[in-house]
PDB file of C-alpha atoms in Angstrom:
ATOM      1  CA  UNK A 107     -93.843  -6.985  31.034  1.00  0.00           C
ATOM      2  CA  UNK A 108     -96.127  -9.977  31.539  1.00  0.00           C
ATOM      3  CA  UNK A 109     -94.074 -10.937  34.597  1.00  0.00           C
ATOM      4  CA  UNK A 110     -94.484  -7.442  36.016  1.00  0.00           C
ATOM      5  CA  UNK A 111     -98.244  -7.503  35.572  1.00  0.00           C
ATOM      6  CA  UNK A 112     -98.396 -10.998  37.087  1.00  0.00           C
ATOM      7  CA  UNK A 113     -96.430  -9.705  40.078  1.00  0.00           C
ATOM      8  CA  UNK A 114     -98.911  -6.887  40.583  1.00  0.00           C
ATOM      9  CA  UNK A 115    -101.828  -9.320  40.403  1.00  0.00           C
ATOM     10  CA  UNK A 116    -100.132 -11.380  43.132  1.00  0.00           C
ATOM     11  CA  UNK A 117     -99.699  -8.140  45.072  1.00  0.00           C
ATOM     12  CA  UNK A 118    -103.478  -7.717  44.871  1.00  0.00           C
ATOM     13  CA  UNK A 119    -104.077 -11.238  46.190  1.00  0.00           C
ATOM     14  CA  UNK A 120    -101.735 -10.719  49.156  1.00  0.00           C
ATOM     15  CA  UNK A 121    -103.462  -7.446  49.957  1.00  0.00           C
ATOM     16  CA  UNK A 122    -106.792  -9.147  50.635  1.00  0.00           C
ATOM     17  CA  UNK A 123    -105.424 -10.023  54.066  1.00  0.00           C
ATOM     18  CA  UNK A 124    -105.652  -6.420  55.260  1.00  0.00           C
ATOM     19  CA  UNK A 125    -109.123  -7.232  56.557  1.00  0.00           C
ATOM     20  CA  UNK A 126    -110.466  -4.257  58.520  1.00  0.00           C
ATOM     21  CA  UNK A 127    -112.447  -1.461  56.858  1.00  0.00           C
ATOM     22  CA  UNK A 128    -111.874   1.894  58.646  1.00  0.00           C
ATOM     23  CA  UNK A 129    -114.886   3.730  60.098  1.00  0.00           C
ATOM     24  CA  UNK A 130    -115.118   7.413  61.038  1.00  0.00           C
ATOM     25  CA  UNK A 131    -116.703   7.532  64.490  1.00  0.00           C
ATOM     26  CA  UNK A 132    -117.695  11.194  64.758  1.00  0.00           C
ATOM     27  CA  UNK A 133    -119.245  12.657  67.920  1.00  0.00           C
ATOM     28  CA  UNK A 134    -120.216   9.580  69.956  1.00  0.00           C
ATOM     29  CA  UNK A 135    -119.649  10.619  73.565  1.00  0.00           C
ATOM     30  CA  UNK A 136    -123.279   9.969  74.513  1.00  0.00           C
ATOM     31  CA  UNK A 137    -125.249   6.723  74.291  1.00  0.00           C
ATOM     32  CA  UNK A 138    -127.924   8.400  72.173  1.00  0.00           C
ATOM     33  CA  UNK A 139    -125.227   9.476  69.685  1.00  0.00           C
ATOM     34  CA  UNK A 140    -123.515   6.083  69.474  1.00  0.00           C
ATOM     35  CA  UNK A 141    -121.704   5.333  66.207  1.00  0.00           C
ATOM     36  CA  UNK A 142    -123.804   2.851  64.224  1.00  0.00           C
ATOM     37  CA  UNK A 143    -122.012  -0.241  62.905  1.00  0.00           C
ATOM     38  CA  UNK A 144    -124.282  -1.440  60.093  1.00  0.00           C
ATOM     39  CA  UNK A 145    -122.891  -4.972  59.797  1.00  0.00           C
ATOM     40  CA  UNK A 146    -121.051  -6.078  62.967  1.00  0.00           C
ATOM     41  CA  UNK A 147    -120.042  -9.398  61.387  1.00  0.00           C
ATOM     42  CA  UNK A 148    -118.003  -7.580  58.737  1.00  0.00           C
ATOM     43  CA  UNK A 149    -114.534  -6.583  59.893  1.00  0.00           C
ATOM     44  CA  UNK A 150    -114.432  -2.862  60.763  1.00  0.00           C
ATOM     45  CA  UNK A 151    -111.916  -0.767  62.672  1.00  0.00           C
ATOM     46  CA  UNK A 152    -112.397   2.602  64.343  1.00  0.00           C
ATOM     47  CA  UNK A 153    -109.328   4.774  65.023  1.00  0.00           C
ATOM     48  CA  UNK A 154    -110.221   7.262  67.719  1.00  0.00           C
ATOM     49  CA  UNK A 155    -108.974   9.111  70.787  1.00  0.00           C
ATOM     50  CA  UNK A 156    -110.250   9.536  74.322  1.00  0.00           C
ATOM     51  CA  UNK A 157    -109.442  13.201  74.812  1.00  0.00           C
ATOM     52  CA  UNK A 158    -109.591  13.205  78.595  1.00  0.00           C
ATOM     53  CA  UNK A 159    -109.795  10.845  81.540  1.00  0.00           C
ATOM     54  CA  UNK A 160    -113.356   9.743  82.227  1.00  0.00           C
ATOM     55  CA  UNK A 161    -114.533  10.214  78.651  1.00  0.00           C
ATOM     56  CA  UNK A 162    -116.486   7.393  76.991  1.00  0.00           C
ATOM     57  CA  UNK A 163    -117.224   6.530  73.355  1.00  0.00           C
ATOM     58  CA  UNK A 164    -120.287   4.511  72.345  1.00  0.00           C
ATOM     59  CA  UNK A 165    -120.967   2.165  69.431  1.00  0.00           C
ATOM     60  CA  UNK A 166    -124.254   0.551  68.431  1.00  0.00           C
ATOM     61  CA  UNK A 167    -125.076  -2.506  66.296  1.00  0.00           C
ATOM     62  CA  UNK A 168    -127.730  -5.194  65.798  1.00  0.00           C
ATOM     63  CA  UNK A 169    -127.124  -8.919  66.226  1.00  0.00           C
ATOM     64  CA  UNK A 170    -129.287 -11.978  65.726  1.00  0.00           C
ATOM     65  CA  UNK A 171    -129.471 -14.768  68.289  1.00  0.00           C
ATOM     66  CA  UNK A 172    -126.547 -17.159  67.870  1.00  0.00           C
ATOM     67  CA  UNK A 173    -124.331 -14.694  65.975  1.00  0.00           C
ATOM     68  CA  UNK A 174    -120.749 -14.147  67.121  1.00  0.00           C
ATOM     69  CA  UNK A 175    -119.427 -10.815  68.292  1.00  0.00           C
ATOM     70  CA  UNK A 176    -115.691 -10.381  67.845  1.00  0.00           C
ATOM     71  CA  UNK A 177    -114.091  -7.293  69.399  1.00  0.00           C
ATOM     72  CA  UNK A 178    -110.501  -6.231  69.991  1.00  0.00           C
ATOM     73  CA  UNK A 179    -108.732  -3.112  71.239  1.00  0.00           C
ATOM     74  CA  UNK A 180    -105.260  -1.864  70.379  1.00  0.00           C
ATOM     75  CA  UNK A 181    -103.221   1.276  70.988  1.00  0.00           C
ATOM     76  CA  UNK A 182    -100.357   2.960  69.098  1.00  0.00           C
ATOM     77  CA  UNK A 183     -98.085   3.950  71.980  1.00  0.00           C
ATOM     78  CA  UNK A 184     -95.967   2.731  74.859  1.00  0.00           C
ATOM     79  CA  UNK A 185     -97.654   4.739  77.610  1.00  0.00           C
ATOM     80  CA  UNK A 186     -99.490   1.819  79.268  1.00  0.00           C
ATOM     81  CA  UNK A 187    -102.799   3.225  78.023  1.00  0.00           C
ATOM     82  CA  UNK A 188    -105.281   0.351  78.434  1.00  0.00           C
ATOM     83  CA  UNK A 189    -108.884   1.470  77.917  1.00  0.00           C
ATOM     84  CA  UNK A 190    -111.730  -0.646  79.262  1.00  0.00           C
ATOM     85  CA  UNK A 191    -114.449  -2.053  77.014  1.00  0.00           C
ATOM     86  CA  UNK A 192    -118.067  -2.596  78.044  1.00  0.00           C
ATOM     87  CA  UNK A 193    -120.547  -4.722  76.069  1.00  0.00           C
ATOM     88  CA  UNK A 194    -124.201  -3.936  76.803  1.00  0.00           C
ATOM     89  CA  UNK A 195    -127.317  -5.600  75.474  1.00  0.00           C
ATOM     90  CA  UNK A 196    -130.136  -8.115  75.928  1.00  0.00           C
ATOM     91  CA  UNK A 197    -129.335 -11.523  77.354  1.00  0.00           C
ATOM     92  CA  UNK A 198    -125.892 -10.553  78.629  1.00  0.00           C
ATOM     93  CA  UNK A 199    -125.022 -11.779  82.103  1.00  0.00           C
ATOM     94  CA  UNK A 200    -123.728  -8.744  83.982  1.00  0.00           C
ATOM     95  CA  UNK A 201    -120.129  -9.022  85.104  1.00  0.00           C
ATOM     96  CA  UNK A 202    -117.853  -6.312  86.475  1.00  0.00           C
ATOM     97  CA  UNK A 203    -118.421  -2.782  87.731  1.00  0.00           C
ATOM     98  CA  UNK A 204    -118.428   0.457  85.763  1.00  0.00           C
ATOM     99  CA  UNK A 205    -118.118   4.113  86.808  1.00  0.00           C
ATOM    100  CA  UNK A 206    -121.282   6.143  87.201  1.00  0.00           C
ATOM    101  CA  UNK A 207    -120.731   8.226  84.077  1.00  0.00           C
ATOM    102  CA  UNK A 208    -121.138   5.217  81.745  1.00  0.00           C
ATOM    103  CA  UNK A 209    -124.642   5.285  80.243  1.00  0.00           C
ATOM    104  CA  UNK A 210    -126.507   1.970  80.114  1.00  0.00           C
ATOM    105  CA  UNK A 211    -129.550   1.224  77.928  1.00  0.00           C
ATOM    106  CA  UNK A 212    -132.611   0.117  79.894  1.00  0.00           C
ATOM    107  CA  UNK A 213    -132.756  -3.555  80.953  1.00  0.00           C
ATOM    108  CA  UNK A 214    -129.405  -4.328  79.304  1.00  0.00           C
ATOM    109  CA  UNK A 215    -126.873  -6.676  80.778  1.00  0.00           C
ATOM    110  CA  UNK A 216    -123.378  -5.239  81.219  1.00  0.00           C
ATOM    111  CA  UNK A 217    -120.150  -7.127  80.567  1.00  0.00           C
ATOM    112  CA  UNK A 218    -116.935  -5.316  81.533  1.00  0.00           C
ATOM    113  CA  UNK A 219    -113.790  -6.457  79.713  1.00  0.00           C
ATOM    114  CA  UNK A 220    -110.500  -5.158  81.115  1.00  0.00           C
ATOM    115  CA  UNK A 221    -107.505  -4.535  78.864  1.00  0.00           C
ATOM    116  CA  UNK A 222    -103.978  -5.680  79.575  1.00  0.00           C
ATOM    117  CA  UNK A 223    -100.806  -4.003  78.367  1.00  0.00           C
ATOM    118  CA  UNK A 224     -98.895  -6.668  76.380  1.00  0.00           C
ATOM    119  CA  UNK A 225     -95.406  -5.296  77.016  1.00  0.00           C
ATOM    120  CA  UNK A 226     -94.386  -5.458  73.367  1.00  0.00           C
ATOM    121  CA  UNK A 227     -95.905  -4.310  70.105  1.00  0.00           C
ATOM    122  CA  UNK A 228     -97.169  -6.524  67.296  1.00  0.00           C
ATOM    123  CA  UNK A 229     -96.070  -5.905  63.710  1.00  0.00           C
ATOM    124  CA  UNK A 230     -98.807  -5.248  61.152  1.00  0.00           C
ATOM    125  CA  UNK A 231     -97.344  -5.768  57.651  1.00  0.00           C
ATOM    126  CA  UNK A 232     -99.917  -4.066  55.434  1.00  0.00           C
ATOM    127  CA  UNK A 233    -100.012  -0.570  56.924  1.00  0.00           C
ATOM    128  CA  UNK A 234     -97.149  -1.168  58.013  1.00  0.00           C
ATOM    129  CA  UNK A 235     -97.251  -0.329  61.728  1.00  0.00           C
ATOM    130  CA  UNK A 236     -96.564  -1.577  65.243  1.00  0.00           C
ATOM    131  CA  UNK A 237     -99.512  -1.584  67.637  1.00  0.00           C
ATOM    132  CA  UNK A 238    -100.167  -2.867  71.140  1.00  0.00           C
ATOM    133  CA  UNK A 239    -103.018  -5.385  71.254  1.00  0.00           C
ATOM    134  CA  UNK A 240    -104.545  -4.832  74.693  1.00  0.00           C
ATOM    135  CA  UNK A 241    -107.810  -6.804  74.469  1.00  0.00           C
ATOM    136  CA  UNK A 242    -109.443  -9.474  72.305  1.00  0.00           C
ATOM    137  CA  UNK A 243    -112.736 -11.263  72.910  1.00  0.00           C
ATOM    138  CA  UNK A 244    -115.376 -13.414  71.219  1.00  0.00           C
ATOM    139  CA  UNK A 245    -118.892 -14.063  72.427  1.00  0.00           C
ATOM    140  CA  UNK A 246    -122.061 -15.590  71.006  1.00  0.00           C
ATOM    141  CA  UNK A 247    -125.174 -13.543  71.787  1.00  0.00           C
ATOM    142  CA  UNK A 248    -128.191 -15.299  73.259  1.00  0.00           C
ATOM    143  CA  UNK A 249    -130.872 -12.875  72.118  1.00  0.00           C
ATOM    144  CA  UNK A 250    -131.690 -10.872  69.010  1.00  0.00           C
ATOM    145  CA  UNK A 251    -131.515  -7.144  69.604  1.00  0.00           C
ATOM    146  CA  UNK A 252    -129.532  -3.920  69.714  1.00  0.00           C
ATOM    147  CA  UNK A 253    -126.166  -4.050  71.441  1.00  0.00           C
ATOM    148  CA  UNK A 254    -123.793  -1.313  72.542  1.00  0.00           C
ATOM    149  CA  UNK A 255    -120.088  -1.048  73.220  1.00  0.00           C
ATOM    150  CA  UNK A 256    -118.545   1.638  75.405  1.00  0.00           C
ATOM    151  CA  UNK A 257    -114.810   2.374  75.495  1.00  0.00           C
ATOM    152  CA  UNK A 258    -113.437   4.415  78.391  1.00  0.00           C
ATOM    153  CA  UNK A 259    -110.377   4.986  80.593  1.00  0.00           C
ATOM    154  CA  UNK A 260    -110.966   6.502  84.044  1.00  0.00           C
ATOM    155  CA  UNK A 261    -107.542   8.047  84.611  1.00  0.00           C
ATOM    156  CA  UNK A 262    -105.733   8.562  81.274  1.00  0.00           C
ATOM    157  CA  UNK A 263    -106.273  10.010  77.834  1.00  0.00           C
ATOM    158  CA  UNK A 264    -104.995   8.383  74.655  1.00  0.00           C
ATOM    159  CA  UNK A 265    -105.628   6.953  71.207  1.00  0.00           C
ATOM    160  CA  UNK A 266    -107.173   3.549  70.658  1.00  0.00           C
ATOM    161  CA  UNK A 267    -108.295   1.311  67.842  1.00  0.00           C
ATOM    162  CA  UNK A 268    -111.500  -0.703  68.121  1.00  0.00           C
ATOM    163  CA  UNK A 269    -111.885  -3.650  65.742  1.00  0.00           C
ATOM    164  CA  UNK A 270    -115.316  -5.247  65.356  1.00  0.00           C
ATOM    165  CA  UNK A 271    -116.281  -8.262  63.276  1.00  0.00           C
ATOM    166  CA  UNK A 272    -114.440 -11.080  61.565  1.00  0.00           C
ATOM    167  CA  UNK A 273    -115.619 -11.250  57.933  1.00  0.00           C
ATOM    168  CA  UNK A 274    -112.862  -9.715  55.822  1.00  0.00           C
ATOM    169  CA  UNK A 275    -114.579  -8.044  52.872  1.00  0.00           C
ATOM    170  CA  UNK A 276    -114.313  -4.697  51.102  1.00  0.00           C
ATOM    171  CA  UNK A 277    -116.670  -2.702  48.920  1.00  0.00           C
ATOM    172  CA  UNK A 278    -115.233  -1.176  45.735  1.00  0.00           C
ATOM    173  CA  UNK A 279    -114.632   2.309  47.133  1.00  0.00           C
ATOM    174  CA  UNK A 280    -113.496   0.898  50.493  1.00  0.00           C
ATOM    175  CA  UNK A 281    -110.771  -0.988  48.645  1.00  0.00           C
ATOM    176  CA  UNK A 282    -109.712   1.866  46.369  1.00  0.00           C
ATOM    177  CA  UNK A 283    -109.310   4.412  49.169  1.00  0.00           C
ATOM    178  CA  UNK A 284    -107.047   2.192  51.320  1.00  0.00           C
ATOM    179  CA  UNK A 285    -103.873   4.281  50.602  1.00  0.00           C
ATOM    180  CA  UNK A 286    -105.488   7.353  52.133  1.00  0.00           C
ATOM    181  CA  UNK A 287    -106.980   5.342  54.989  1.00  0.00           C
ATOM    182  CA  UNK A 288    -103.411   4.282  55.771  1.00  0.00           C
ATOM    183  CA  UNK A 289    -102.412   7.957  55.931  1.00  0.00           C
ATOM    184  CA  UNK A 290    -105.224   8.470  58.448  1.00  0.00           C
ATOM    185  CA  UNK A 291    -103.844   5.607  60.553  1.00  0.00           C
ATOM    186  CA  UNK A 292    -100.388   7.185  60.675  1.00  0.00           C
ATOM    187  CA  UNK A 293    -101.934  10.519  61.684  1.00  0.00           C
ATOM    188  CA  UNK A 294    -103.819   8.669  64.446  1.00  0.00           C
ATOM    189  CA  UNK A 295    -100.455   7.286  65.589  1.00  0.00           C
ATOM    190  CA  UNK A 296     -99.308  10.868  66.111  1.00  0.00           C
ATOM    191  CA  UNK A 297     -97.049  11.287  63.082  1.00  0.00           C
ATOM    192  CA  UNK A 298     -96.934  14.809  61.557  1.00  0.00           C
ATOM    193  CA  UNK A 299     -98.327  15.073  57.988  1.00  0.00           C
ATOM    194  CA  UNK A 300     -95.036  16.504  56.727  1.00  0.00           C
ATOM    195  CA  UNK A 301     -93.141  13.484  58.008  1.00  0.00           C
ATOM    196  CA  UNK A 302     -95.607  11.022  56.467  1.00  0.00           C
ATOM    197  CA  UNK A 303     -95.393  12.586  53.003  1.00  0.00           C
ATOM    198  CA  UNK A 304     -91.670  13.473  53.110  1.00  0.00           C
ATOM    199  CA  UNK A 305     -90.494  10.330  51.213  1.00  0.00           C
ATOM    200  CA  UNK A 306     -92.979  11.008  48.411  1.00  0.00           C
ATOM    201  CA  UNK A 307     -91.944  14.661  48.179  1.00  0.00           C
ATOM    202  CA  UNK A 308     -88.265  13.668  48.118  1.00  0.00           C
ATOM    203  CA  UNK A 309     -88.827  11.323  45.164  1.00  0.00           C
ATOM    204  CA  UNK A 310     -90.803  13.976  43.268  1.00  0.00           C
ATOM    205  CA  UNK A 311     -88.109  16.610  43.869  1.00  0.00           C
ATOM    206  CA  UNK A 312     -85.332  14.254  42.742  1.00  0.00           C
ATOM    207  CA  UNK A 313     -87.402  13.424  39.683  1.00  0.00           C
ATOM    208  CA  UNK A 314     -87.444  17.089  38.682  1.00  0.00           C
ATOM    209  CA  UNK A 315     -83.685  16.927  38.009  1.00  0.00           C
ATOM    210  CA  UNK A 316     -84.239  14.398  35.220  1.00  0.00           C
ATOM    211  CA  UNK A 317     -86.949  16.209  33.306  1.00  0.00           C
ATOM    212  CA  UNK A 318     -84.576  16.732  30.377  1.00  0.00           C
ATOM    213  CA  UNK A 319     -84.972  13.025  29.571  1.00  0.00           C
ATOM    214  CA  UNK A 320     -88.728  13.382  29.067  1.00  0.00           C
ATOM    215  CA  UNK A 321     -90.162  13.800  25.609  1.00  0.00           C
ATOM    216  CA  UNK A 322     -92.058  17.063  25.294  1.00  0.00           C
ATOM    217  CA  UNK A 323     -95.579  15.654  25.051  1.00  0.00           C
ATOM    218  CA  UNK A 324     -98.474  14.900  27.369  1.00  0.00           C
ATOM    219  CA  UNK A 325     -97.916  11.139  27.320  1.00  0.00           C
ATOM    220  CA  UNK A 326     -94.302  11.541  28.415  1.00  0.00           C
ATOM    221  CA  UNK A 327     -94.898  14.139  31.122  1.00  0.00           C
ATOM    222  CA  UNK A 328     -97.938  12.506  32.729  1.00  0.00           C
ATOM    223  CA  UNK A 329     -96.468   9.017  32.455  1.00  0.00           C
ATOM    224  CA  UNK A 330     -93.194  10.143  34.017  1.00  0.00           C
ATOM    225  CA  UNK A 331     -94.909  11.599  37.079  1.00  0.00           C
ATOM    226  CA  UNK A 332     -97.109   8.498  37.346  1.00  0.00           C
ATOM    227  CA  UNK A 333     -93.940   6.432  37.705  1.00  0.00           C
ATOM    228  CA  UNK A 334     -92.570   8.837  40.310  1.00  0.00           C
ATOM    229  CA  UNK A 335     -95.737   8.475  42.381  1.00  0.00           C
ATOM    230  CA  UNK A 336     -95.379   4.682  42.256  1.00  0.00           C
ATOM    231  CA  UNK A 337     -91.800   4.924  43.531  1.00  0.00           C
ATOM    232  CA  UNK A 338     -92.660   7.638  46.068  1.00  0.00           C
ATOM    233  CA  UNK A 339     -95.464   5.541  47.541  1.00  0.00           C
ATOM    234  CA  UNK A 340     -93.012   2.674  47.904  1.00  0.00           C
ATOM    235  CA  UNK A 341     -90.589   4.988  49.732  1.00  0.00           C
ATOM    236  CA  UNK A 342     -93.366   5.976  52.146  1.00  0.00           C
ATOM    237  CA  UNK A 343     -94.067   2.310  52.889  1.00  0.00           C
ATOM    238  CA  UNK A 344     -90.378   1.603  53.466  1.00  0.00           C
ATOM    239  CA  UNK A 345     -90.019   4.442  55.988  1.00  0.00           C
ATOM    240  CA  UNK A 346     -93.112   3.276  57.870  1.00  0.00           C
ATOM    241  CA  UNK A 347     -91.710  -0.258  57.937  1.00  0.00           C
ATOM    242  CA  UNK A 348     -88.508   1.011  59.558  1.00  0.00           C
ATOM    243  CA  UNK A 349     -90.523   2.979  62.128  1.00  0.00           C
ATOM    244  CA  UNK A 350     -92.514  -0.145  62.973  1.00  0.00           C
ATOM    245  CA  UNK A 351     -89.306  -2.148  63.386  1.00  0.00           C
ATOM    246  CA  UNK A 352     -88.097   0.370  65.964  1.00  0.00           C
ATOM    247  CA  UNK A 353     -90.982  -0.750  68.199  1.00  0.00           C
ATOM    248  CA  UNK A 354     -91.736  -4.335  67.164  1.00  0.00           C
ATOM    249  CA  UNK A 355     -89.419  -7.236  66.393  1.00  0.00           C
ATOM    250  CA  UNK A 356     -89.366  -8.209  62.696  1.00  0.00           C
ATOM    251  CA  UNK A 357     -91.220 -11.415  61.834  1.00  0.00           C
ATOM    252  CA  UNK A 358     -91.676 -13.438  58.667  1.00  0.00           C
ATOM    253  CA  UNK A 359     -94.461 -10.981  57.798  1.00  0.00           C
ATOM    254  CA  UNK A 360     -91.767  -8.503  56.824  1.00  0.00           C
ATOM    255  CA  UNK A 361     -91.688 -10.234  53.428  1.00  0.00           C
ATOM    256  CA  UNK A 362     -95.259  -9.075  52.832  1.00  0.00           C
ATOM    257  CA  UNK A 363     -94.203  -5.484  53.466  1.00  0.00           C
ATOM    258  CA  UNK A 364     -91.111  -5.887  51.290  1.00  0.00           C
ATOM    259  CA  UNK A 365     -93.389  -7.030  48.494  1.00  0.00           C
ATOM    260  CA  UNK A 366     -95.326  -3.770  48.933  1.00  0.00           C
ATOM    261  CA  UNK A 367     -92.000  -1.914  48.681  1.00  0.00           C
ATOM    262  CA  UNK A 368     -90.270  -3.715  45.814  1.00  0.00           C
ATOM    263  CA  UNK A 369     -93.098  -4.363  43.350  1.00  0.00           C
ATOM    264  CA  UNK A 370     -94.260  -0.704  43.091  1.00  0.00           C
ATOM    265  CA  UNK A 371     -90.651   0.342  42.478  1.00  0.00           C
ATOM    266  CA  UNK A 372     -90.404  -2.136  39.605  1.00  0.00           C
ATOM    267  CA  UNK A 373     -93.746  -0.976  38.205  1.00  0.00           C
ATOM    268  CA  UNK A 374     -92.716   2.677  38.558  1.00  0.00           C
ATOM    269  CA  UNK A 375     -89.458   2.084  36.685  1.00  0.00           C
ATOM    270  CA  UNK A 376     -91.349   0.292  33.904  1.00  0.00           C
ATOM    271  CA  UNK A 377     -93.804   3.195  33.613  1.00  0.00           C
ATOM    272  CA  UNK A 378     -90.961   5.741  33.465  1.00  0.00           C
ATOM    273  CA  UNK A 379     -89.206   3.713  30.769  1.00  0.00           C
ATOM    274  CA  UNK A 380     -92.429   3.637  28.756  1.00  0.00           C
ATOM    275  CA  UNK A 381     -92.894   7.387  29.239  1.00  0.00           C
ATOM    276  CA  UNK A 382     -89.402   8.089  27.864  1.00  0.00           C
ATOM    277  CA  UNK A 383     -89.679   5.877  24.775  1.00  0.00           C
ATOM    278  CA  UNK A 384     -89.316   7.471  21.369  1.00  0.00           C
ATOM    279  CA  UNK A 385     -92.114   5.444  19.809  1.00  0.00           C
ATOM    280  CA  UNK A 386     -95.460   4.833  21.497  1.00  0.00           C
ATOM    281  CA  UNK A 387     -97.546   2.133  19.816  1.00  0.00           C
ATOM    282  CA  UNK A 388    -100.975   0.715  20.810  1.00  0.00           C
ATOM    283  CA  UNK A 389     -99.353  -2.189  22.686  1.00  0.00           C
ATOM    284  CA  UNK A 390     -97.396   0.270  24.821  1.00  0.00           C
ATOM    285  CA  UNK A 391    -100.579   2.180  25.640  1.00  0.00           C
ATOM    286  CA  UNK A 392    -102.317  -1.040  26.676  1.00  0.00           C
ATOM    287  CA  UNK A 393     -99.389  -1.863  28.957  1.00  0.00           C
ATOM    288  CA  UNK A 394     -99.588   1.580  30.561  1.00  0.00           C
ATOM    289  CA  UNK A 395    -103.333   1.137  31.066  1.00  0.00           C
ATOM    290  CA  UNK A 396    -102.893  -2.285  32.687  1.00  0.00           C
ATOM    291  CA  UNK A 397    -100.185  -1.007  35.017  1.00  0.00           C
ATOM    292  CA  UNK A 398    -102.502   1.826  36.027  1.00  0.00           C
ATOM    293  CA  UNK A 399    -105.539  -0.384  36.611  1.00  0.00           C
ATOM    294  CA  UNK A 400    -103.634  -3.008  38.592  1.00  0.00           C
ATOM    295  CA  UNK A 401    -101.877  -0.254  40.556  1.00  0.00           C
ATOM    296  CA  UNK A 402    -105.244   1.273  41.424  1.00  0.00           C
ATOM    297  CA  UNK A 403    -106.382  -1.992  42.971  1.00  0.00           C
ATOM    298  CA  UNK A 404    -103.099  -2.643  44.786  1.00  0.00           C
ATOM    299  CA  UNK A 405    -102.855   0.683  46.648  1.00  0.00           C
ATOM    300  CA  UNK A 406     -99.867   1.989  44.686  1.00  0.00           C
ATOM    301  CA  UNK A 407     -98.893   5.652  44.451  1.00  0.00           C
ATOM    302  CA  UNK A 408    -101.610   7.143  46.680  1.00  0.00           C
ATOM    303  CA  UNK A 409    -104.198   6.517  43.917  1.00  0.00           C
ATOM    304  CA  UNK A 410    -102.668   9.501  42.074  1.00  0.00           C
ATOM    305  CA  UNK A 411     -99.997   7.394  40.337  1.00  0.00           C
ATOM    306  CA  UNK A 412    -102.411   4.844  38.835  1.00  0.00           C
ATOM    307  CA  UNK A 413    -104.830   7.590  37.764  1.00  0.00           C
ATOM    308  CA  UNK A 414    -101.986   9.422  36.003  1.00  0.00           C
ATOM    309  CA  UNK A 415    -100.853   6.189  34.318  1.00  0.00           C
ATOM    310  CA  UNK A 416    -104.352   5.466  33.027  1.00  0.00           C
ATOM    311  CA  UNK A 417    -104.716   9.071  31.894  1.00  0.00           C
ATOM    312  CA  UNK A 418    -101.351   9.044  30.113  1.00  0.00           C
ATOM    313  CA  UNK A 419    -102.343   5.943  28.143  1.00  0.00           C
ATOM    314  CA  UNK A 420    -104.942   7.924  26.179  1.00  0.00           C
ATOM    315  CA  UNK A 421    -102.985  11.165  25.777  1.00  0.00           C
ATOM    316  CA  UNK A 422    -101.179  12.158  22.554  1.00  0.00           C
ATOM    317  CA  UNK A 423     -97.508  11.249  22.251  1.00  0.00           C
ATOM    318  CA  UNK A 424     -96.687  13.677  19.440  1.00  0.00           C
ATOM    319  CA  UNK A 425     -94.992  16.987  20.162  1.00  0.00           C
TER     320      UNK A 425
END
């Protein structure tokens, strides 16, 4: 049991490399309605879609003189969709031309950064996913002030991801909600909700055939389904890994994803074994609690599994 908990703690440490915190952009098709990025040094990512050719999305942030702006663009598909990025703000030396429909703040310099289709996708091990990195840039700003980014494509529509910042840090709730942010990413990729959740549903349905092994008490029932959610979440990750491999060549980073697949399965089996025990002592309850807490911080079981495990640890085990 100690080895299992240690494994989950290691799982947590590996997960700190995810980096980007997702942002919901909202209606930002006008400069005056630009999405505000509160801390552009922190690593954020916006998953969005240009719904038609000639549409533009705007983002706003504040930088101090001498601070670095890091920006990258990526796309989910193979359709040669390469949106253009424009950086606008004080002290920027204007370079490049933009279409007339792009709004420019007064007296701002305009830097146009063209994207380039890379030809092959890059594997991202934490989601997991395969994306096309079409643009990456760094610049140090010369003046303190408000800066804007515009993303547009004059002739095509499509989905894009905009990553801003380089400091990889998460707030408490930003970290906890990662499993559902990952679902949002797969929806952005164009996957149907039913397909995304199918592995989880399959595990839950199969689990129903073994209910006769569960002791008839709240601890057993809740704990059993907690374990199923751990295993089901692992199945979802495995399917997404296989989808990514259909578009991107496997790299050594596959071992990170495999860790996300194997460790939750082990934890789920341990939880199910605990839930089916005849005798539940205080030590067993502590173990269930620890597995739930560590699972909550390591994105296991769509949050639901860890919450059920923690809840089961305080429920009665008598019939």
